[in-house]
Short mmCIF file of C-alpha atoms and ligand atoms in Angstrom, two decimals:
data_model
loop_
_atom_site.label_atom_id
_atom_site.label_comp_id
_atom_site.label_asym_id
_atom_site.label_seq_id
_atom_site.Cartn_x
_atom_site.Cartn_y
_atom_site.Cartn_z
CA UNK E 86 36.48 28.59 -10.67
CA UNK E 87 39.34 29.14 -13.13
CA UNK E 88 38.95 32.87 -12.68
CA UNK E 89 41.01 34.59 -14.97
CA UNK E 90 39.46 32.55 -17.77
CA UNK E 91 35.84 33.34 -16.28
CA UNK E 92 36.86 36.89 -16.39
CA UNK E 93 38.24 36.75 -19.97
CA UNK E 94 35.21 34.89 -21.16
CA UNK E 95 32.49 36.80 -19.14
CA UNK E 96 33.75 40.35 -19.85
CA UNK E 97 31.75 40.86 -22.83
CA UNK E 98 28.22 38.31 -21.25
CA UNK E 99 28.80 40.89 -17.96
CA UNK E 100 29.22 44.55 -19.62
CA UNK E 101 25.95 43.43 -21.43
CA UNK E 102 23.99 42.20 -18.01
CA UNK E 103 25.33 44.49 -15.32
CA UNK E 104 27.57 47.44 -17.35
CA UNK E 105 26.24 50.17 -19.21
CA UNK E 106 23.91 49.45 -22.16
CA UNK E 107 24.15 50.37 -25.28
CA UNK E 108 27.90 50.91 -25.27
CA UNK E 109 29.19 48.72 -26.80
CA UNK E 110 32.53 49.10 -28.90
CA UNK E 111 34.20 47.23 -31.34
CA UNK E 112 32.65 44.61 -33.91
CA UNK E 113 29.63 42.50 -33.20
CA UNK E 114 30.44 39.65 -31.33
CA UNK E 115 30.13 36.40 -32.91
CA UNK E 116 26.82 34.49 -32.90
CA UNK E 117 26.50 30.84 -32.26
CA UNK E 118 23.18 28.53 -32.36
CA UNK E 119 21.43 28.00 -28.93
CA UNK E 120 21.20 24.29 -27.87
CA UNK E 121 19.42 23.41 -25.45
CA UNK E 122 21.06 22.75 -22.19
CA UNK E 123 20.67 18.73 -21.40
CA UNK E 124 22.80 18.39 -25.24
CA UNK E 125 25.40 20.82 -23.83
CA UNK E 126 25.90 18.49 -20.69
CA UNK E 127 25.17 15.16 -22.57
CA UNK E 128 28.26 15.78 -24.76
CA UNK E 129 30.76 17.42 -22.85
CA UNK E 130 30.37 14.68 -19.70
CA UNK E 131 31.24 12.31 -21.80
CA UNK E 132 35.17 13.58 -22.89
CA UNK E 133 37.63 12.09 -20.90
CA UNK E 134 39.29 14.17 -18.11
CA UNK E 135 42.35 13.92 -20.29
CA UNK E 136 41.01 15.03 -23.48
CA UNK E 137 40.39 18.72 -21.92
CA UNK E 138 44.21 19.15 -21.99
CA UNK E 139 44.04 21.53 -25.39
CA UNK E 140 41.16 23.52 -23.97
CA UNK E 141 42.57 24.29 -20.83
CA UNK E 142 45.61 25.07 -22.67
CA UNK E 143 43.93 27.40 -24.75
CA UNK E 144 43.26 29.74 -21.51
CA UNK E 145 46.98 29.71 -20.53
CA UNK E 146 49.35 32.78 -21.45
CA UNK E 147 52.20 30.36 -22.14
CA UNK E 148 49.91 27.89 -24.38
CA UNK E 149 52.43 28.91 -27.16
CA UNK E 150 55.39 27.42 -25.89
CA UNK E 151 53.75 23.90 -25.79
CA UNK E 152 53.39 21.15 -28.74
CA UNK E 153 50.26 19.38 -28.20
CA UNK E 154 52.31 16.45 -27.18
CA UNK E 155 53.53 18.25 -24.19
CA UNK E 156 49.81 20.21 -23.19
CA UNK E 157 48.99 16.01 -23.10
CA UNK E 158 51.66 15.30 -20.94
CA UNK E 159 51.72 18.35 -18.37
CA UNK E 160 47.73 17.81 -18.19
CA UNK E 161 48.17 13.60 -17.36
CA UNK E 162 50.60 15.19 -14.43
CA UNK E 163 48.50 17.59 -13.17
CA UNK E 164 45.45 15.61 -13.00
CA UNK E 165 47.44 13.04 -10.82
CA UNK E 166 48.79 15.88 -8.88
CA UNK E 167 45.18 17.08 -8.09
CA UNK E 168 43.87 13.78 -7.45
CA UNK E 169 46.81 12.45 -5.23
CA UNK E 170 46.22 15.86 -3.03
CA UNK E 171 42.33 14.81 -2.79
CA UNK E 172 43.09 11.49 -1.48
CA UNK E 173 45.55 12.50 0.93
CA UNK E 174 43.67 14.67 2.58
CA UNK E 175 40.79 12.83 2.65
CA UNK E 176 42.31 10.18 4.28
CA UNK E 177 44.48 12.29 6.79
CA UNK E 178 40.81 14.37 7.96
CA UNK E 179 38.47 11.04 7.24
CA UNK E 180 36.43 13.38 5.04
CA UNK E 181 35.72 14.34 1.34
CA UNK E 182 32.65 16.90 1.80
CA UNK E 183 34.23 19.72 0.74
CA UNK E 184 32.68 22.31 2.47
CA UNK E 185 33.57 20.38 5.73
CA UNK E 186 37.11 19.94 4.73
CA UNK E 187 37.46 23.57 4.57
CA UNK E 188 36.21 24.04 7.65
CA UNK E 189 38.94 21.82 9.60
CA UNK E 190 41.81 23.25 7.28
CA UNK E 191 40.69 26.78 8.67
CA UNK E 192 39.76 27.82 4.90
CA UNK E 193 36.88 30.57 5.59
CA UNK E 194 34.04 29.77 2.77
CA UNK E 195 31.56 32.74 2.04
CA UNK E 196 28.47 32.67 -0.15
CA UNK E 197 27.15 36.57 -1.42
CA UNK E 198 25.27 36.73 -4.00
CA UNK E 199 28.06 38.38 -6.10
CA UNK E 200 31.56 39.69 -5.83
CA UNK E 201 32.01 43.31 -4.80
CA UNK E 202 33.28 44.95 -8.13
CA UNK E 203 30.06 43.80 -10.25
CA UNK E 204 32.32 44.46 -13.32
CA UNK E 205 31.79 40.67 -14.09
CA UNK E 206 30.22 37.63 -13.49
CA UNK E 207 32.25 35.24 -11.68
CA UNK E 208 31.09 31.72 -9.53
CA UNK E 209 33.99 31.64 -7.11
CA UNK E 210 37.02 32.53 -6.16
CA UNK E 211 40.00 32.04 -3.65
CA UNK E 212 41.43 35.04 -1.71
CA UNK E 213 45.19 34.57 0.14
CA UNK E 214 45.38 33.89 2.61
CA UNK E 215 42.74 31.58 3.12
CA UNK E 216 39.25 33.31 2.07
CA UNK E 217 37.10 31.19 -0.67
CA UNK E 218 33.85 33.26 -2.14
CA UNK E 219 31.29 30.98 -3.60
CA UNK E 220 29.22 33.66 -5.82
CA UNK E 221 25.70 32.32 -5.43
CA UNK E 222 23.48 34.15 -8.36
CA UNK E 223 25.57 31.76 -10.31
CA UNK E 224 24.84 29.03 -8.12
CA UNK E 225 21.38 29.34 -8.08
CA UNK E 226 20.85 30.17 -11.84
CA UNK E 227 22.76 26.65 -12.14
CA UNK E 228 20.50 24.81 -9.58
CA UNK E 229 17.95 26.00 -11.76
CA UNK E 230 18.94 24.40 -15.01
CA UNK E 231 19.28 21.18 -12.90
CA UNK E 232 15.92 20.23 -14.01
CA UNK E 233 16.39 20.99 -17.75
CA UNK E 234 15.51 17.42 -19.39
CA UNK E 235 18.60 15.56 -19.79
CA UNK E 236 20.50 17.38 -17.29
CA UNK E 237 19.98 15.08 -14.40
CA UNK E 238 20.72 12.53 -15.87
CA UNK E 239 24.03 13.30 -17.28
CA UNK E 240 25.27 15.77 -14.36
CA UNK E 241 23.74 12.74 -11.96
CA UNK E 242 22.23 13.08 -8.74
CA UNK E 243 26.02 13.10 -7.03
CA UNK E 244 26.22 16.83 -7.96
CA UNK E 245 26.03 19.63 -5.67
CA UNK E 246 27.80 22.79 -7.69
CA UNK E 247 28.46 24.92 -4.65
CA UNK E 248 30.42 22.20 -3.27
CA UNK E 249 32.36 21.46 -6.82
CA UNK E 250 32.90 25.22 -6.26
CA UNK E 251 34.35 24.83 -2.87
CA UNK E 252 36.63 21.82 -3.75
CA UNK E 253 38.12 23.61 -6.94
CA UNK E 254 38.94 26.62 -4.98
CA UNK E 255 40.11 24.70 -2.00
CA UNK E 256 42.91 23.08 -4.17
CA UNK E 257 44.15 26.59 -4.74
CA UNK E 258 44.60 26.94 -1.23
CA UNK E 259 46.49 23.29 -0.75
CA UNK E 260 48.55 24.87 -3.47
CA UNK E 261 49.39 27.57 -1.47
CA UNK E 262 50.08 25.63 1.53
CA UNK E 263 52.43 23.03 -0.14
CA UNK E 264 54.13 25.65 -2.74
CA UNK E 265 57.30 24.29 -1.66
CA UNK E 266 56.86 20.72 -3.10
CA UNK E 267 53.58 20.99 -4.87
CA UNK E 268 54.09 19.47 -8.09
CA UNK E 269 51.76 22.31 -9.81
CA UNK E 270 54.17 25.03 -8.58
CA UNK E 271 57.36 23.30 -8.85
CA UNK E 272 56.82 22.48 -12.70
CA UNK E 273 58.57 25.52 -14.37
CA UNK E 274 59.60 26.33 -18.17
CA UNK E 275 62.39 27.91 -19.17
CA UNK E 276 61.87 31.35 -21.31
CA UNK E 277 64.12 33.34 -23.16
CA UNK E 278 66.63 35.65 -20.81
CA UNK E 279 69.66 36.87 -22.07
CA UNK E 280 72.52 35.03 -21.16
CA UNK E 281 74.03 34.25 -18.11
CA UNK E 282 70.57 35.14 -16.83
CA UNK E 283 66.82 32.45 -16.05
CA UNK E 284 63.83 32.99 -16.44
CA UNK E 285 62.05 30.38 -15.13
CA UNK E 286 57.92 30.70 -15.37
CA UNK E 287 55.22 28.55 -13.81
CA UNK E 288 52.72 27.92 -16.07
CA UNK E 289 49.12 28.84 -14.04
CA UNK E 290 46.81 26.49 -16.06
CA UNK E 291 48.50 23.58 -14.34
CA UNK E 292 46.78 24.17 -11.15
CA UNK E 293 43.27 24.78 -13.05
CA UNK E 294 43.64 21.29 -14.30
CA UNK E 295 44.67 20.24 -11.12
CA UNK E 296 42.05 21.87 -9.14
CA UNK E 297 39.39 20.83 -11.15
CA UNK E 298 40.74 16.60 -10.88
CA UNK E 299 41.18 17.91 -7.28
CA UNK E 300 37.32 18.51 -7.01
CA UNK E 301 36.10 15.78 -8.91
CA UNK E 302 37.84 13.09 -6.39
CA UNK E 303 36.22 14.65 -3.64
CA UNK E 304 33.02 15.33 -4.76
CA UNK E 305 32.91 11.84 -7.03
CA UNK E 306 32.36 12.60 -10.18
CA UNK E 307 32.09 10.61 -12.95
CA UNK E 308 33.06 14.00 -15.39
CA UNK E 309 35.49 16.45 -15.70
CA UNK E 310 34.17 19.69 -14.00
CA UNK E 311 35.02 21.95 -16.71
CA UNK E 312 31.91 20.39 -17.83
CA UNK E 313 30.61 23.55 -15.12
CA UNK E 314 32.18 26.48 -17.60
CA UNK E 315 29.93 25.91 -19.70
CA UNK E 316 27.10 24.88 -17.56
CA UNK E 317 27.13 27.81 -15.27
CA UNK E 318 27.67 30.35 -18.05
CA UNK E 319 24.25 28.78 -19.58
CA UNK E 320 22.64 30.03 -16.46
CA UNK E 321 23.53 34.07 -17.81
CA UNK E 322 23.90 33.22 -21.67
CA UNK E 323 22.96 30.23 -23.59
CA UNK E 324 24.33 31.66 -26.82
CA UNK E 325 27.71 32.32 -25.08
CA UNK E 326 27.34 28.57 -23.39
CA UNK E 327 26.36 27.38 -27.26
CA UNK E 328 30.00 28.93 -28.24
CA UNK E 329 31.97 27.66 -25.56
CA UNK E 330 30.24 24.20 -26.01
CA UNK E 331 31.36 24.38 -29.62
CA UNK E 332 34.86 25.15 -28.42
CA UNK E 333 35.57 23.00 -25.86
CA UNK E 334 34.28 19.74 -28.71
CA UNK E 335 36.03 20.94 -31.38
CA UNK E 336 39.32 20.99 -29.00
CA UNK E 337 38.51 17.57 -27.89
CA UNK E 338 38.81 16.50 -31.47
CA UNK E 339 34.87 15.87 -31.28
CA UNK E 340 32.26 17.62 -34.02
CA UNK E 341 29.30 19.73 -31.84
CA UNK E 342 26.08 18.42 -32.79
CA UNK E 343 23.16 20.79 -33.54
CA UNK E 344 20.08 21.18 -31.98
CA UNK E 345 17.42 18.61 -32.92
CA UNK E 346 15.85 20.02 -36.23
CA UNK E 347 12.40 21.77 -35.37
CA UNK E 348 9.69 18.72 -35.94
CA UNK E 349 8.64 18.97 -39.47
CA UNK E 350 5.28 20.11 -41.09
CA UNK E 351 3.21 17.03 -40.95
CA UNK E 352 2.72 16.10 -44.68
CA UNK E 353 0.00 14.06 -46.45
CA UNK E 354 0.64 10.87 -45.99
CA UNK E 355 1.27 10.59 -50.14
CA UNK E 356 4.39 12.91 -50.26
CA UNK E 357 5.74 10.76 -47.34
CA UNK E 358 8.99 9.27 -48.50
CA UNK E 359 7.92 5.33 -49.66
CA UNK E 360 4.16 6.54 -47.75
CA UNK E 361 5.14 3.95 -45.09
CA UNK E 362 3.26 4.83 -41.80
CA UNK E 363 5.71 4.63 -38.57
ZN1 ZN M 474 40.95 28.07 -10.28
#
């Protein structure tokens, strides 16, 4: 999903896990305080799909030509975009499995263990002209943190990750398919050209926000699947997991909590505030 972000994100969680040790350059990288997984999933399933709009825009190379009035507005249009494509093709095949949808649109879906170049850690990705990789070491470390207390219940039973996988990736195919009219590839900004020349950009996170509203119609979710950045990246670090968690709160205008203090020291009952027993 989202892959240049994962790739941005995971470069320094991946030169740790499969580069060389021990080299290491540059400062320290910040640390963040663990929290245990169900809190992650508790918190971030509960921001609305459209309050994601400055986090996804934080990814995008462009994000600096927006006001945060306008990262609103473009996100509100691309989650329509995503979910109007999701319902018209679930009506037009009769389907909304994923995984079976890609099958009749002649999308090829794959499932290695990891990609090829094991520079990074990445959970899927789409390949023109219609190839979709669904990394499953990922997967798996995620299907494994399914039974973390508090993770069933606020992921809910409805969740099956390879197939939120498949449906985010498969929107980057309907993309392709409908670049003509596509309102993800149609959107473009103007940027600076000298005159009487245009330069006229696309702005890419569109169609992450898209995909990911995409996915979440077919595969029913109550949450916004960006929820999975975080969750997935758990699976390889839960400090790096702690610091996106952080990130993707405080960018939804929402203060991270902390992990539950450590249960006190049992005191005699005398220093007890008021002595009161419970
Ligand atoms: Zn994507």
């Amino acid at each position: 999903m989202t892959k240049e972000r994962l790739k941005e994100l995971l470069k320094p969680i991946a030169e740790g896990l499969l580069g060389p040790q021990g080299t290491r350059r540059g400062p320290e990288p910040p640390h963040y305080t663990v929290r245990p997984v169900g809190m992650i999933v508790e918190d971030l399933c509960r921001i609305p799909e459209e309050d994601w709009a400055i986090y996804a825009f934080s990814r995008e190379p462009l994000n600096g030509k927006f006001t945060d009035e306008q990262r609103r507005d473009l996100t509100r249009q691309a989650l329509a975009c995503g979910r109007e494509y999701a319902e018209k093709l679930a009506a037009q095949y009769g389907m909304r499995d994923p995984e079976k949808l890609a099958k009749v649109l002649g999308v090829k879906v794959d499932f290695p263990d990891m990609p090829q170049s094991t520079e990074r850690v990445l959970f899927a990705e789409f390949r023109e002209p219609d190839k979709v990789h669904i990394y499953m070491d990922g997967v798996r470390k995620g299907r494994i943190l399914l039974s973390e207390p508090g993770v069933p219940h606020a992921l809910t039973g409805q969740l099956d990750i390879a197939k939120l996988l498949i449906g985010h990736e498969l929107f980057h195919w309907v993309e392709e398919k409908y670049k003509k009219e596509i309102w993800t590839r149609t959107y473009k900004i103007e940027l600076w050209a000298p005159r009487p020349l245009h330069n006229r950009s696309g702005v890419g996170v569109l169609g992450e926000i898209a995909a990911m509203a995409f996915t979440k119609t077919l595969n029913n979710l109550p949450y916004s699947p960006y929820v999975m950045d975080a969750f997935l990246v758990y699976g390889y670090s839960p400090e790096a997991a702690s610091g996106l968690y952080e990130e993707m709160m405080e960018k939804a205008g929402r203060t991270p909590r902390l992990p539950e203090a450590p249960a006190p020291v049992a005191l005699p009952d005398a220093e007890k505030e008021g002595g009161a027993s419970r």
